[in-house]
Coordinates of C-alpha atoms in Angstrom, one line a residue:
Chain A
X28 CA 21.9 -7.2 8.0
X29 CA 25.3 -7.0 6.5
X30 CA 27.3 -3.8 6.9
X31 CA 29.4 -3.1 3.9
X32 CA 30.7 0.3 3.3
X33 CA 30.9 0.2 -0.5
X34 CA 27.2 0.8 -0.5
X35 CA 25.3 1.3 -3.7
X36 CA 23.0 4.1 -2.5
X37 CA 19.3 4.1 -3.1
X38 CA 18.0 7.3 -4.6
X39 CA 14.9 9.2 -5.5
X40 CA 13.9 8.9 -9.2
X41 CA 14.4 12.1 -11.2
X42 CA 11.0 11.9 -13.0
X43 CA 7.9 9.7 -13.1
X44 CA 9.2 7.8 -16.2
X45 CA 12.4 7.0 -14.4
X46 CA 10.4 6.0 -11.4
X47 CA 8.0 3.8 -13.4
X48 CA 11.0 2.1 -15.0
X49 CA 12.0 0.8 -11.6
X50 CA 8.7 -1.0 -11.5
X51 CA 9.3 -2.8 -14.8
X52 CA 10.5 -6.0 -13.0
X53 CA 7.4 -6.0 -10.8
X54 CA 5.0 -5.9 -13.7
X55 CA 7.1 -8.3 -15.7
X56 CA 7.1 -10.9 -12.9
X57 CA 3.4 -10.4 -12.4
X58 CA 2.8 -10.9 -16.1
X59 CA 5.0 -14.0 -16.3
X60 CA 2.6 -15.5 -13.8
X61 CA -0.6 -14.8 -15.8
X62 CA 0.3 -14.5 -19.4
X63 CA -0.7 -18.1 -20.4
X64 CA -4.4 -17.5 -19.7
X65 CA -4.5 -14.1 -21.4
X66 CA -2.7 -15.3 -24.5
X67 CA -5.3 -17.9 -25.4
X68 CA -8.2 -15.5 -25.0
X69 CA -6.5 -12.7 -26.8
X70 CA -6.0 -15.0 -29.8
X71 CA -9.3 -16.8 -29.8
X72 CA -11.7 -14.0 -29.1
X73 CA -10.8 -11.8 -32.1
X74 CA -11.1 -14.9 -34.3
X75 CA -14.6 -15.6 -33.0
X76 CA -15.7 -12.0 -33.4
X77 CA -14.4 -11.7 -36.9
X78 CA -16.0 -15.0 -37.9
X79 CA -19.4 -14.3 -36.2
X80 CA -19.8 -10.6 -36.9
X81 CA -17.8 -10.0 -40.0
X82 CA -18.2 -13.2 -42.0
X83 CA -21.4 -14.8 -40.9
X84 CA -23.5 -11.8 -39.9
X85 CA -21.9 -9.7 -42.6
X86 CA -23.1 -12.3 -45.2
X87 CA -26.6 -11.0 -44.8
X88 CA -25.6 -7.3 -45.3
X89 CA -25.2 -5.8 -48.7
X90 CA -21.7 -4.2 -49.1
X91 CA -22.7 -0.7 -50.3
X92 CA -19.9 1.8 -49.7
X93 CA -22.3 4.7 -49.6
X94 CA -24.1 3.0 -46.7
X95 CA -21.0 1.7 -44.9
X96 CA -18.8 4.8 -44.6
X97 CA -16.9 3.7 -47.7
X98 CA -16.4 0.0 -46.8
X99 CA -17.1 -2.4 -49.7
X100 CA -18.2 -5.2 -47.3
X101 CA -19.6 -5.4 -43.8
X102 CA -16.5 -7.3 -42.8
X103 CA -14.3 -4.4 -43.8
X104 CA -16.7 -2.0 -42.0
X105 CA -16.9 -3.9 -38.7
X106 CA -13.2 -5.1 -38.4
X107 CA -11.8 -1.7 -37.3
X108 CA -14.8 -1.2 -35.0
X109 CA -14.0 -4.6 -33.4
X110 CA -10.3 -3.6 -33.1
X111 CA -11.0 -0.3 -31.3
X112 CA -13.7 -1.9 -29.1
X113 CA -11.1 -4.6 -28.2
X114 CA -8.7 -1.9 -27.1
X115 CA -11.3 -0.3 -24.9
X116 CA -12.4 -3.6 -23.4
X117 CA -8.9 -4.6 -22.4
X118 CA -8.4 -1.2 -20.7
X119 CA -11.6 -1.5 -18.7
X120 CA -10.5 -5.0 -17.5
X121 CA -7.1 -3.7 -16.4
X122 CA -8.0 -0.4 -14.7
X123 CA -11.2 -1.3 -12.7
X124 CA -10.9 -4.2 -10.3
X125 CA -7.0 -4.5 -10.5
X126 CA -6.7 -0.8 -9.5
X127 CA -9.0 -1.3 -6.6
X128 CA -7.0 -4.4 -5.6
X129 CA -3.8 -2.3 -5.5
X130 CA -5.3 0.4 -3.5
X131 CA -7.7 -1.4 -1.2
X132 CA -7.5 -5.2 -1.1
X133 CA -3.8 -5.9 -1.3
X134 CA -2.6 -2.3 -0.5
X135 CA 0.3 -2.9 -3.0
X136 CA 0.4 0.8 -3.8
X137 CA 1.1 1.6 -0.2
X138 CA 4.1 -0.6 -0.2
X139 CA 5.4 0.9 -3.4
X140 CA 4.9 4.5 -2.2
X141 CA 6.7 3.8 1.1
X142 CA 9.8 3.7 -1.0
X143 CA 11.4 6.6 -2.9
X144 CA 8.7 6.2 -5.5
X145 CA 5.8 8.6 -5.7
X146 CA 2.2 8.4 -6.7
X147 CA 2.8 9.6 -10.3
X148 CA 5.5 7.0 -10.7
X149 CA 3.1 4.2 -9.7
X150 CA 0.4 5.4 -12.1
X151 CA 2.8 5.7 -15.0
X152 CA 4.0 2.1 -14.4
X153 CA 0.5 0.7 -14.1
X154 CA -0.7 2.6 -17.2
X155 CA 2.5 1.4 -19.0
X156 CA 1.5 -2.2 -18.2
X157 CA -2.1 -1.5 -19.5
X158 CA -0.7 -0.1 -22.7
X159 CA 1.5 -3.2 -23.1
X160 CA -1.6 -5.4 -22.7
X161 CA -3.5 -3.3 -25.3
X162 CA -0.6 -3.5 -27.7
X163 CA -0.2 -7.2 -27.4
X164 CA -3.8 -8.0 -27.7
X165 CA -4.4 -5.6 -30.6
X166 CA -1.3 -6.9 -32.4
X167 CA -2.8 -10.4 -32.2
X168 CA -6.1 -9.0 -33.4
X169 CA -4.5 -7.3 -36.4
X170 CA -2.6 -10.5 -37.3
X171 CA -5.8 -12.6 -37.0
X172 CA -7.8 -10.2 -39.2
X173 CA -5.1 -9.7 -41.8
X174 CA -5.9 -12.9 -43.8
X175 CA -9.5 -11.8 -44.1
X176 CA -8.3 -8.9 -46.3
X177 CA -9.7 -6.2 -44.1
X178 CA -6.6 -3.9 -44.4
X179 CA -6.2 -1.7 -47.5
X180 CA -2.4 -1.6 -46.9
X181 CA 0.3 -2.7 -44.6
X182 CA 1.0 0.9 -43.6
X183 CA -2.7 1.3 -42.9
X184 CA -2.7 -1.8 -40.7
X185 CA 0.3 -0.5 -38.8
X186 CA -1.2 3.0 -38.2
X187 CA -4.5 1.4 -37.2
X188 CA -2.5 -0.6 -34.6
X189 CA -0.8 2.5 -33.3
X190 CA -4.1 4.2 -33.0
X191 CA -5.2 1.6 -30.5
X192 CA -2.5 2.7 -28.1
X193 CA -4.0 6.2 -28.2
X194 CA -7.5 4.8 -27.8
X195 CA -6.3 2.7 -24.9
X196 CA -4.7 5.6 -23.2
X197 CA -7.8 7.8 -23.7
X198 CA -9.9 5.3 -21.8
X199 CA -7.2 4.2 -19.3
X200 CA -6.5 7.5 -17.6
X201 CA -10.1 8.6 -16.8
X202 CA -11.3 5.1 -15.9
X203 CA -8.2 4.6 -13.7
X204 CA -9.0 7.9 -12.0
X205 CA -12.5 6.8 -11.4
X206 CA -11.4 3.4 -9.9
X207 CA -8.6 5.0 -7.8
X208 CA -11.1 7.0 -5.8
X209 CA -13.9 4.4 -5.3
X210 CA -14.4 3.2 -1.8
X211 CA -15.8 -0.2 -2.9
X212 CA -16.2 -2.2 -6.0
X213 CA -20.0 -2.1 -6.5
X214 CA -20.0 0.9 -8.9
X215 CA -17.9 -1.2 -11.3
X216 CA -21.1 -3.1 -12.3
X217 CA -22.6 0.3 -13.4
X218 CA -19.3 1.3 -15.1
X219 CA -19.7 -1.9 -17.2
X220 CA -23.4 -1.8 -17.8
X221 CA -23.9 1.9 -18.4
X222 CA -20.4 2.7 -19.7
X223 CA -18.6 -0.1 -21.5
X224 CA -21.6 -1.9 -23.0
X225 CA -23.5 1.1 -24.5
X226 CA -20.2 2.4 -25.8
X227 CA -19.4 -0.9 -27.3
X228 CA -22.8 -1.2 -29.0
X229 CA -23.6 2.4 -30.1
X230 CA -20.3 4.1 -31.0
X231 CA -20.2 3.1 -34.6
X232 CA -18.4 -0.1 -34.3
X233 CA -21.2 -2.3 -35.6
X234 CA -23.3 0.2 -37.7
X235 CA -22.8 3.7 -39.2
X236 CA -23.9 6.2 -36.6
X237 CA -25.7 8.1 -39.4
X238 CA -28.4 5.4 -39.0
X239 CA -29.2 6.8 -35.6
X240 CA -31.7 9.6 -34.9
X241 CA -30.0 12.9 -35.2
X242 CA -29.7 13.5 -31.5
X243 CA -28.4 10.0 -30.9
X244 CA -25.9 10.5 -33.6
X245 CA -24.6 13.7 -32.0
X246 CA -24.3 11.8 -28.7
X247 CA -22.5 8.9 -30.3
X248 CA -20.0 11.2 -32.0
X249 CA -19.2 12.7 -28.6
X250 CA -18.0 9.4 -27.2
X251 CA -14.3 8.5 -27.2
X252 CA -15.0 5.1 -28.8
X253 CA -16.6 6.7 -31.8
X254 CA -13.5 8.9 -32.3
X255 CA -11.3 5.8 -31.9
X256 CA -13.4 3.7 -34.3
X257 CA -13.6 6.4 -37.0
X258 CA -9.9 7.0 -36.7
X259 CA -9.1 3.3 -37.0
X260 CA -11.5 2.8 -39.9
X261 CA -10.0 5.6 -42.0
X262 CA -6.6 3.8 -41.9
X263 CA -7.9 0.3 -42.4
X264 CA -10.0 1.4 -45.4
X265 CA -7.3 3.6 -46.7
X266 CA -9.6 6.6 -46.9
X267 CA -7.9 9.2 -44.7
X268 CA -9.3 12.7 -44.0
X269 CA -6.5 14.4 -42.3
X270 CA -8.6 17.2 -40.8
X271 CA -10.7 14.5 -39.1
X272 CA -7.5 12.7 -38.0
X273 CA -6.5 15.9 -36.3
X274 CA -9.9 16.2 -34.6
X275 CA -9.8 12.5 -33.4
X276 CA -6.2 12.7 -32.2
X277 CA -6.8 16.0 -30.3
X278 CA -10.0 14.5 -28.7
X279 CA -8.4 11.3 -27.6
X280 CA -5.1 12.9 -26.6
X281 CA -7.0 15.6 -24.6
X282 CA -9.0 13.0 -22.9
X283 CA -5.9 11.0 -21.9
X284 CA -4.3 14.2 -20.6
X285 CA -7.3 15.3 -18.5
X286 CA -7.7 11.7 -17.2
X287 CA -4.0 11.7 -16.2
X288 CA -4.3 14.8 -14.0
X289 CA -7.6 13.5 -12.6
X290 CA -5.9 10.1 -11.8
X291 CA -3.0 11.7 -10.0
X292 CA -5.4 13.9 -8.0
X293 CA -7.8 11.1 -7.1
X294 CA -5.1 8.6 -6.1
X295 CA -3.3 11.2 -4.1
X296 CA -6.5 12.1 -2.3
X297 CA -7.2 8.4 -1.7
X298 CA -3.8 7.4 -0.4
X299 CA -2.4 10.5 1.4
X300 CA -4.0 11.5 4.6
Chain B
X20 CA 21.8 23.0 11.7
X21 CA 24.4 20.5 10.5
X22 CA 23.5 18.2 13.4
X23 CA 24.3 14.9 11.6
X24 CA 23.4 12.8 14.6
X25 CA 19.8 13.9 14.8
X26 CA 17.9 11.3 12.8
X27 CA 14.4 12.6 13.6
X28 CA 13.6 15.9 15.0
X29 CA 10.0 17.0 15.8
X30 CA 9.0 20.3 17.4
X31 CA 5.4 21.1 18.2
X32 CA 4.4 18.4 15.6
X33 CA 0.7 18.1 15.0
X34 CA -1.6 16.0 12.8
X35 CA -5.3 16.7 12.2
X36 CA -7.9 14.7 10.2
X37 CA -10.7 17.3 9.7
X38 CA -11.9 18.3 13.2
X39 CA -10.1 15.4 14.9
X40 CA -6.6 16.1 16.2
X41 CA -4.6 12.9 16.4
X42 CA -1.3 14.4 17.4
X43 CA -1.4 17.5 19.5
X44 CA 2.0 19.0 19.5
X45 CA 4.9 16.7 20.3
X46 CA 8.6 17.2 20.6
X47 CA 11.0 14.3 19.8
X48 CA 14.7 14.0 19.0
X49 CA 15.9 10.6 18.0
X50 CA 19.7 10.3 17.8
X51 CA 21.8 8.1 15.6
X52 CA 22.1 4.5 16.7
X53 CA 19.3 4.8 19.3
X54 CA 16.4 2.5 19.7
X55 CA 13.5 4.8 20.4
X56 CA 9.9 3.9 21.2
X57 CA 6.5 5.4 21.2
X58 CA 4.5 3.6 23.8
X59 CA 0.8 4.1 24.2
X60 CA -2.6 2.5 23.8
X61 CA -4.5 2.3 20.5
X62 CA -5.6 5.7 19.3
X63 CA -2.8 7.6 21.2
X64 CA -1.5 9.1 17.9
X65 CA 1.5 6.7 17.5
X66 CA 0.7 5.5 14.0
X67 CA -0.2 9.0 12.8
X68 CA 3.2 10.2 14.1
X69 CA 5.0 7.3 12.4
X70 CA 3.3 8.0 9.1
X71 CA 4.5 11.6 9.2
X72 CA 8.0 10.4 10.0
X73 CA 7.8 7.9 7.1
X74 CA 7.1 10.9 4.8
X75 CA 3.8 9.5 3.5
X76 CA 1.4 11.7 5.6
X77 CA 1.7 15.5 5.5
X78 CA 2.5 17.4 8.7
X79 CA -0.5 19.5 9.9
X80 CA 1.6 21.9 12.0
X81 CA 5.0 22.2 13.7
X82 CA 8.5 21.2 12.5
X83 CA 9.6 17.7 11.4
X84 CA 13.0 16.9 10.0
X85 CA 14.1 13.4 9.1
X86 CA 17.8 13.0 8.5
X87 CA 17.8 16.8 8.4
X88 CA 15.4 16.9 5.5
X89 CA 11.9 18.3 5.3
X90 CA 9.3 15.6 4.4
X91 CA 7.1 18.3 2.7
X92 CA 9.8 18.9 0.0
X93 CA 12.1 15.9 0.2
X94 CA 9.7 13.0 0.6
X95 CA 11.3 10.7 -2.0
X96 CA 14.8 11.5 -0.8
X97 CA 13.9 10.7 2.8
X98 CA 12.0 7.5 1.8
X99 CA 15.1 6.4 -0.1
X100 CA 17.1 6.4 3.1
X101 CA 14.6 5.0 5.7
X102 CA 13.0 1.6 6.1
X103 CA 9.3 1.2 6.9
X104 CA 7.7 -1.8 8.5
X105 CA 4.0 -0.9 8.5
X106 CA 1.4 -2.1 10.9
X107 CA -0.7 -3.7 8.1
X108 CA 1.3 -5.9 5.8
X109 CA 1.5 -4.6 2.3
X110 CA 3.3 -7.6 0.9
X111 CA 2.4 -8.7 -2.6
X112 CA 0.6 -12.0 -2.0
X113 CA 0.7 -13.0 -5.6
X114 CA 4.5 -13.0 -5.6
X115 CA 7.0 -15.4 -4.0
X116 CA 9.0 -14.5 -0.9
X117 CA 12.1 -13.8 -3.0
X118 CA 10.3 -11.8 -5.6
X119 CA 8.7 -9.6 -2.9
X120 CA 12.2 -8.6 -1.8
X121 CA 13.6 -8.4 -5.2
X122 CA 11.0 -6.0 -6.7
X123 CA 11.2 -3.8 -3.6
X124 CA 14.9 -3.4 -4.0
X125 CA 14.3 -2.4 -7.6
X126 CA 11.9 0.3 -6.5
X127 CA 14.8 2.0 -4.7
X128 CA 16.7 2.2 -8.0
X129 CA 19.3 -0.5 -7.0
X130 CA 20.9 -2.5 -9.8
X131 CA 19.6 -6.0 -10.4
X132 CA 22.8 -7.7 -9.4
X133 CA 23.1 -5.7 -6.2
X134 CA 19.5 -6.4 -5.3
X135 CA 19.9 -10.2 -5.9
X136 CA 22.8 -10.3 -3.5
X137 CA 21.0 -8.3 -0.8
X138 CA 17.9 -10.5 -1.2
X139 CA 20.0 -13.6 -0.4
X140 CA 21.6 -11.9 2.6
X141 CA 18.2 -10.7 3.9
X142 CA 16.5 -14.0 3.5
X143 CA 19.3 -15.5 5.6
X144 CA 19.0 -12.8 8.2
X145 CA 15.2 -13.3 8.7
X146 CA 15.6 -17.1 8.4
X147 CA 13.4 -17.4 5.3
X148 CA 16.0 -18.9 2.9
X149 CA 14.1 -22.1 2.8
X150 CA 10.9 -20.3 2.0
X151 CA 12.4 -18.2 -0.8
X152 CA 10.2 -19.8 -3.5
X153 CA 7.0 -20.0 -1.4
X154 CA 4.1 -17.7 -2.2
X155 CA 3.5 -15.1 0.5
X156 CA -0.1 -16.2 1.1
X157 CA 1.3 -19.5 2.3
X158 CA 3.4 -18.0 5.1
X159 CA 2.5 -17.8 8.7
X160 CA 1.9 -14.5 10.4
X161 CA 5.3 -14.5 12.0
X162 CA 7.0 -15.3 8.7
X163 CA 5.1 -12.5 6.9
X164 CA 6.3 -10.1 9.6
X165 CA 9.9 -11.2 9.2
X166 CA 9.6 -10.8 5.4
X167 CA 8.2 -7.3 5.9
X168 CA 11.1 -6.5 8.1
X169 CA 13.6 -7.9 5.5
X170 CA 11.9 -5.8 2.8
X171 CA 12.2 -2.7 4.9
X172 CA 16.0 -3.4 5.1
X173 CA 16.6 -3.8 1.4
X174 CA 17.8 -0.2 0.9
X175 CA 20.1 -0.4 3.9
X176 CA 18.1 2.3 5.7
X177 CA 19.7 4.7 8.2
X178 CA 16.5 4.6 10.2
X179 CA 14.1 1.7 10.5
X180 CA 10.5 2.6 11.4
X181 CA 8.5 -0.3 12.9
X182 CA 4.8 0.3 13.6
X183 CA 3.5 -2.3 16.1
X184 CA 6.0 -4.9 14.9
X185 CA 4.6 -7.8 16.8
X186 CA 0.9 -7.0 17.1
X187 CA -1.1 -10.1 16.2
X188 CA 1.7 -12.5 16.5
X189 CA 1.8 -15.5 18.9
X190 CA 4.4 -15.4 21.7
X191 CA 6.9 -17.6 19.9
X192 CA 6.8 -15.6 16.7
X193 CA 7.1 -12.4 18.7
X194 CA 10.4 -13.6 20.3
X195 CA 11.9 -14.5 16.9
X196 CA 11.0 -11.0 15.7
X197 CA 12.5 -9.4 18.8
X198 CA 15.6 -11.4 18.4
X199 CA 16.1 -10.1 14.8
X200 CA 15.4 -6.5 15.9
X201 CA 17.8 -6.8 18.7
X202 CA 20.5 -7.9 16.3
X203 CA 19.8 -4.9 14.1
X204 CA 20.1 -2.7 17.2
X205 CA 23.4 -4.3 18.0
X206 CA 24.6 -3.5 14.4
X207 CA 23.9 0.2 15.1
X208 CA 20.7 0.6 13.0
X209 CA 18.6 3.4 14.4
X210 CA 15.3 1.8 15.4
X211 CA 12.0 3.7 15.9
X212 CA 9.1 1.7 17.0
X213 CA 5.6 2.1 18.2
X214 CA 4.0 -0.5 20.5
X215 CA 1.3 -0.9 23.0
X216 CA 3.1 -3.8 24.6
X217 CA 5.1 -2.7 27.5
X218 CA 7.4 -5.8 27.4
X219 CA 8.3 -5.0 23.8
X220 CA 9.2 -1.4 24.8
X221 CA 11.2 -2.6 27.7
X222 CA 13.1 -5.2 25.7
X223 CA 13.9 -3.2 22.7
X224 CA 14.1 0.5 23.4
X225 CA 16.9 2.6 25.0
X226 CA 14.5 5.5 25.3
X227 CA 10.9 6.0 24.9
X228 CA 8.0 8.4 25.1
X229 CA 4.7 7.5 26.6
X230 CA 1.9 8.8 24.4
X231 CA -1.7 9.3 25.4
X232 CA -4.5 11.2 23.5
X233 CA -2.0 12.8 21.0
X234 CA 0.4 14.1 23.7
X235 CA 3.6 12.9 25.2
X236 CA 3.0 12.3 28.9
X237 CA 6.5 11.1 29.9
X238 CA 9.9 10.5 28.4
X239 CA 13.0 8.5 29.4
X240 CA 14.6 5.1 29.5
X241 CA 12.4 2.2 30.5
X242 CA 14.2 2.0 33.9
X243 CA 14.2 5.7 34.6
X244 CA 10.5 5.9 33.8
X245 CA 9.7 3.1 36.2
X246 CA 11.9 4.6 38.9
X247 CA 10.4 8.0 38.4
X248 CA 6.7 7.0 38.2
X249 CA 6.4 3.8 40.1
X250 CA 7.6 1.9 43.1
X251 CA 10.2 -0.9 43.0
X252 CA 7.6 -3.7 43.5
X253 CA 3.9 -4.2 43.1
X254 CA 1.8 -6.5 45.2
X255 CA -1.3 -7.8 43.3
X256 CA -4.2 -8.9 45.3
X257 CA -7.2 -10.9 44.0
X258 CA -10.3 -11.3 46.0
X259 CA -13.3 -13.5 45.5
X260 CA -16.5 -12.2 44.1
X261 CA -17.1 -8.9 45.7
X262 CA -19.7 -8.9 48.5
X263 CA -21.8 -6.0 49.7
X264 CA -19.7 -3.8 51.8
X265 CA -16.6 -5.6 50.7
X266 CA -16.1 -4.3 47.2
X267 CA -12.6 -3.7 45.7
X268 CA -13.0 0.0 46.5
X269 CA -13.9 -0.8 50.1
X270 CA -10.9 -3.1 50.4
X271 CA -8.7 -0.5 48.8
X272 CA -9.7 1.9 51.6
X273 CA -8.6 -0.6 54.2
X274 CA -5.1 -1.1 52.8
X275 CA -4.5 2.4 51.4
X276 CA -1.9 3.2 54.1
X277 CA 0.1 0.0 53.5
X278 CA 1.3 1.2 50.0
X279 CA 2.4 4.4 48.4
X280 CA -0.5 4.0 46.0
X281 CA -3.3 1.6 45.4
X282 CA -4.9 1.0 42.0
X283 CA -8.3 -0.7 41.6
X284 CA -8.6 -2.8 38.5
X285 CA -11.8 -4.7 37.6
X286 CA -10.2 -8.0 38.7
X287 CA -7.5 -7.1 41.2
X288 CA -5.9 -4.5 43.4
X289 CA -2.4 -3.2 42.8
X290 CA -0.4 -2.1 45.8
X291 CA 2.7 0.0 44.9
X292 CA 5.3 -0.6 47.5
X293 CA 9.1 -1.0 48.0
X294 CA 8.7 -4.5 49.5
X295 CA 5.8 -6.6 48.1
X296 CA 6.1 -9.6 50.5
X297 CA 6.1 -7.3 53.5
X298 CA 3.0 -5.5 52.3
X299 CA 1.1 -8.7 51.7
X300 CA 2.0 -9.9 55.2
X301 CA 0.5 -6.7 56.5
X302 CA -2.6 -7.2 54.5
X303 CA -3.1 -10.6 56.1
X304 CA -2.5 -9.1 59.5
X305 CA -5.5 -7.0 58.9
X306 CA -7.7 -10.0 58.5
X307 CA -8.1 -9.7 54.8
X308 CA -8.0 -13.0 52.8
X309 CA -7.1 -12.5 49.2
X310 CA -7.7 -15.6 47.1
X311 CA -4.4 -15.0 45.2
X312 CA -1.4 -12.8 45.6
X313 CA 1.5 -12.0 43.4
X314 CA 4.6 -9.9 43.9
X315 CA 6.4 -8.5 40.9
X316 CA 8.6 -5.7 39.8
X317 CA 7.1 -2.5 38.4
X318 CA 6.8 -2.3 34.6
X319 CA 6.0 0.3 32.0
X320 CA 2.4 -0.9 32.3
X321 CA 2.4 0.5 35.8
X322 CA 4.0 3.8 34.6
X323 CA 1.2 4.1 32.1
X324 CA -1.5 3.4 34.6
X325 CA 0.0 6.0 36.9
X326 CA 0.2 8.6 34.2
X327 CA -3.2 8.1 32.5
X328 CA -5.3 6.1 35.0
X329 CA -5.8 3.5 32.3
X330 CA -4.3 0.3 31.2
X331 CA -2.4 -0.1 27.9
X332 CA -4.3 -3.0 26.5
X333 CA -8.1 -2.8 27.0

């Protein structure tokens, strides 16, 4: 080890954002190693969904705005649902097994927190990467869908895209928290089967929740994905009810915030003994 | 309390996990530039102590100061100034050797250019320059350990903590690691290490504490501990399969007066004596025929056996 005296001193970060910024290079290097695979799927899968669900299945469905929450075609109705569901799916993929890997299998987090970084710094960085993945894949989704004429305006498309970051965060923090405290990976199968798939199918992405029985409709409207889908749809269709926007944003933002505190608590409990 | 030469100070330090008390009140004072060791068997409380010193595990009771700072309030500041080489590797197996060091340097808030320069120097220091582009999963155990040591040096730590630095390595790899640690010691880096290998403690430490069941049972330099708790030499006697009336215990009774102390191990007798050859000659004079004998100097292993009645490695 060389002994120079003009040392650049290592320091403690002043806040979790500053701490997370120090992990930018780590996540960038990791992503550089894996991006090729994810780019192809994130381009091809929205195309397949829009073609199969929107165009082909939608061809059998009458475009009645009073039945389809104001959409004039099934394609217009389902496109925002697919977008929000995509954001959710990406998040589940990034904060289940990968989080367990960092805590348990590779113990990467233990190496990180042996430095001047703390647990909140590590979580912010990981969630930052998840949001990057959501942003990238939803941006591709929006670009792929645009030629099908599903966006009422460019501004609407842009806001719908930004909404996905909020949807992503609302799912990311609580699911991250759940993963961070799990002793082994077997509950993930349940998380997917009883969490992700029912949310995907019954939260108003593919059909108006008004079609459900009353109690099921109430249940569907309590799920974060419904809030995300409805918020997205308002902007893609250009039919914005600002009071509902406030409700959706408060719900999703509140969930993200609660999930954040839960995540810090659970990961701390898991790693500090 | 501006004692700038006290790197680690512990007073009545305790660590509990629920009902289990892993560390039961220990006092330690590690000085600048010292190579300090915690020697003890598995489960003695060494790793729990090290994790508290590394400011990643909260203190249950007592006082702990690292570089004069309190880990309860200054954890990140302490961790910025120490290096940690954990018992279990936490290297990123998906990254290359170079990237592992690089990202770690970045965690400490060092500028990219500075980190790149340090990475090159450290690769050279741990003799991994040629492996810089290799993936971590392709390295041997000894190389991974050297990489972990290099990583723990990237912030130019004032204290380097090494938890069982050579456990699980083959003898050759151990010697390479020892050589690197010895160089660090020569450069004046304060080393604190835990080990259950007495030869490691003897080679690397200036001063050590012997830990057993969460307590410190002895403290001193390797030589002073041996002088204090053991004899100059040890005569080891092996007998054939024990016969009735001729068990190790029975033989021990017959030779007890020839040595200061006799220890009965499952496979041999240890006679603690100033002159081993002389003692063995006397054993033969009594008509006893050991199948093998060995005379050696006392080691820390003997100190541990004396203090606890048990061997270090079970």
